[in-house]
């Protein structure tokens, strides 16, 4: 499991982030919220149980035009993927 540290966040400079996509993964009895961050054609995948998740969300929230309602868009309905693009560089 990836720990989201300041060193990891430094590899995700806001000016280089191309897309941020949130989605759910069905884990049989629960859903796991995941996030893919694309930087320089590399996709970094994180999930809500990773240490440092709150720091990642705070970091991504600083992106211009970041979709603040991503959580509500992803959580319902239960057990559906609900892929939501929270940021896409124009």
Coordinates of C-alpha atoms in Angstrom, one line a residue:
X1 CA 0.0 0.0 0.0
X2 CA 1.3 3.4 -0.9
X3 CA 1.7 5.9 1.9
X4 CA 0.9 9.4 0.6
X5 CA 3.8 11.4 2.0
X6 CA 5.1 14.9 1.2
X7 CA 7.7 13.2 -1.0
X8 CA 4.9 11.5 -3.0
X9 CA 2.9 14.8 -3.3
X10 CA 6.1 16.6 -4.6
X11 CA 5.9 14.2 -7.6
X12 CA 2.4 15.5 -8.3
X13 CA 3.0 19.2 -8.9
X14 CA -0.3 21.0 -9.5
X15 CA 1.0 22.6 -12.7
X16 CA 1.8 19.1 -14.2
X17 CA -1.4 17.2 -13.3
X18 CA -3.4 16.4 -16.4
X19 CA -6.4 14.6 -15.0
X20 CA -7.9 13.5 -11.7
X21 CA -10.5 10.8 -11.7
X22 CA -12.3 9.3 -8.7
X23 CA -14.2 6.0 -8.8
X24 CA -15.3 3.2 -6.5
X25 CA -14.1 -0.3 -6.4
X26 CA -16.6 -3.0 -5.3
X27 CA -15.0 -4.9 -2.4
X28 CA -18.0 -7.3 -2.0
X29 CA -19.3 -5.8 1.3
X30 CA -18.0 -2.3 1.0
X31 CA -16.9 0.2 -1.7
X32 CA -13.3 1.5 -1.8
X33 CA -13.0 5.1 -3.2
X34 CA -10.0 5.4 -5.5
X35 CA -8.3 8.2 -7.3
X36 CA -6.2 8.2 -10.4
X37 CA -3.9 11.2 -11.0
X38 CA -2.2 11.5 -14.3
X39 CA 1.1 13.4 -14.5
X40 CA 3.3 13.3 -17.6
X41 CA 1.5 10.3 -19.0
X42 CA 2.0 8.3 -15.8
X43 CA -1.1 7.4 -13.7
X44 CA -0.8 7.3 -10.0
X45 CA -3.5 5.3 -8.2
X46 CA -4.5 6.0 -4.6
X47 CA -7.3 4.9 -2.4
X48 CA -9.1 6.3 0.7
X49 CA -7.6 3.8 3.1
X50 CA -4.0 4.9 2.3
X51 CA -2.2 6.9 5.0
X52 CA -2.1 10.5 3.9
X53 CA -5.4 10.4 1.8
X54 CA -6.6 13.6 3.4
X55 CA -3.4 15.4 2.4
X56 CA -3.8 14.2 -1.1
X57 CA -7.3 15.5 -1.3
X58 CA -6.2 18.9 0.1
X59 CA -3.4 19.0 -2.4
X60 CA -5.7 18.2 -5.4
X61 CA -8.4 20.6 -4.2
X62 CA -5.9 23.5 -5.0
X63 CA -6.2 22.7 -8.7
X64 CA -8.0 25.4 -10.6
X65 CA -11.6 24.3 -11.4
X66 CA -11.3 21.2 -9.2
X67 CA -14.7 19.6 -8.8
X68 CA -15.6 20.1 -5.1
X69 CA -18.6 17.8 -5.3
X70 CA -16.6 14.8 -6.5
X71 CA -17.3 12.8 -3.3
X72 CA -21.1 13.1 -3.6
X73 CA -20.9 12.1 -7.3
X74 CA -18.8 9.0 -6.5
X75 CA -20.5 7.6 -3.4
X76 CA -24.0 7.0 -4.9
X77 CA -25.3 4.6 -5.9
X78 CA -23.6 2.0 -3.8
X79 CA -21.5 -0.6 -5.6
X80 CA -21.6 1.2 -8.9
X81 CA -18.2 2.4 -10.2
X82 CA -19.5 6.1 -10.5
X83 CA -16.3 7.3 -12.3
X84 CA -16.1 11.1 -11.9
X85 CA -13.6 13.4 -13.6
X86 CA -12.7 16.0 -10.9
X87 CA -10.1 17.8 -13.0
X88 CA -9.0 17.8 -16.6
X89 CA -6.4 20.2 -17.9
X90 CA -7.6 22.2 -20.9

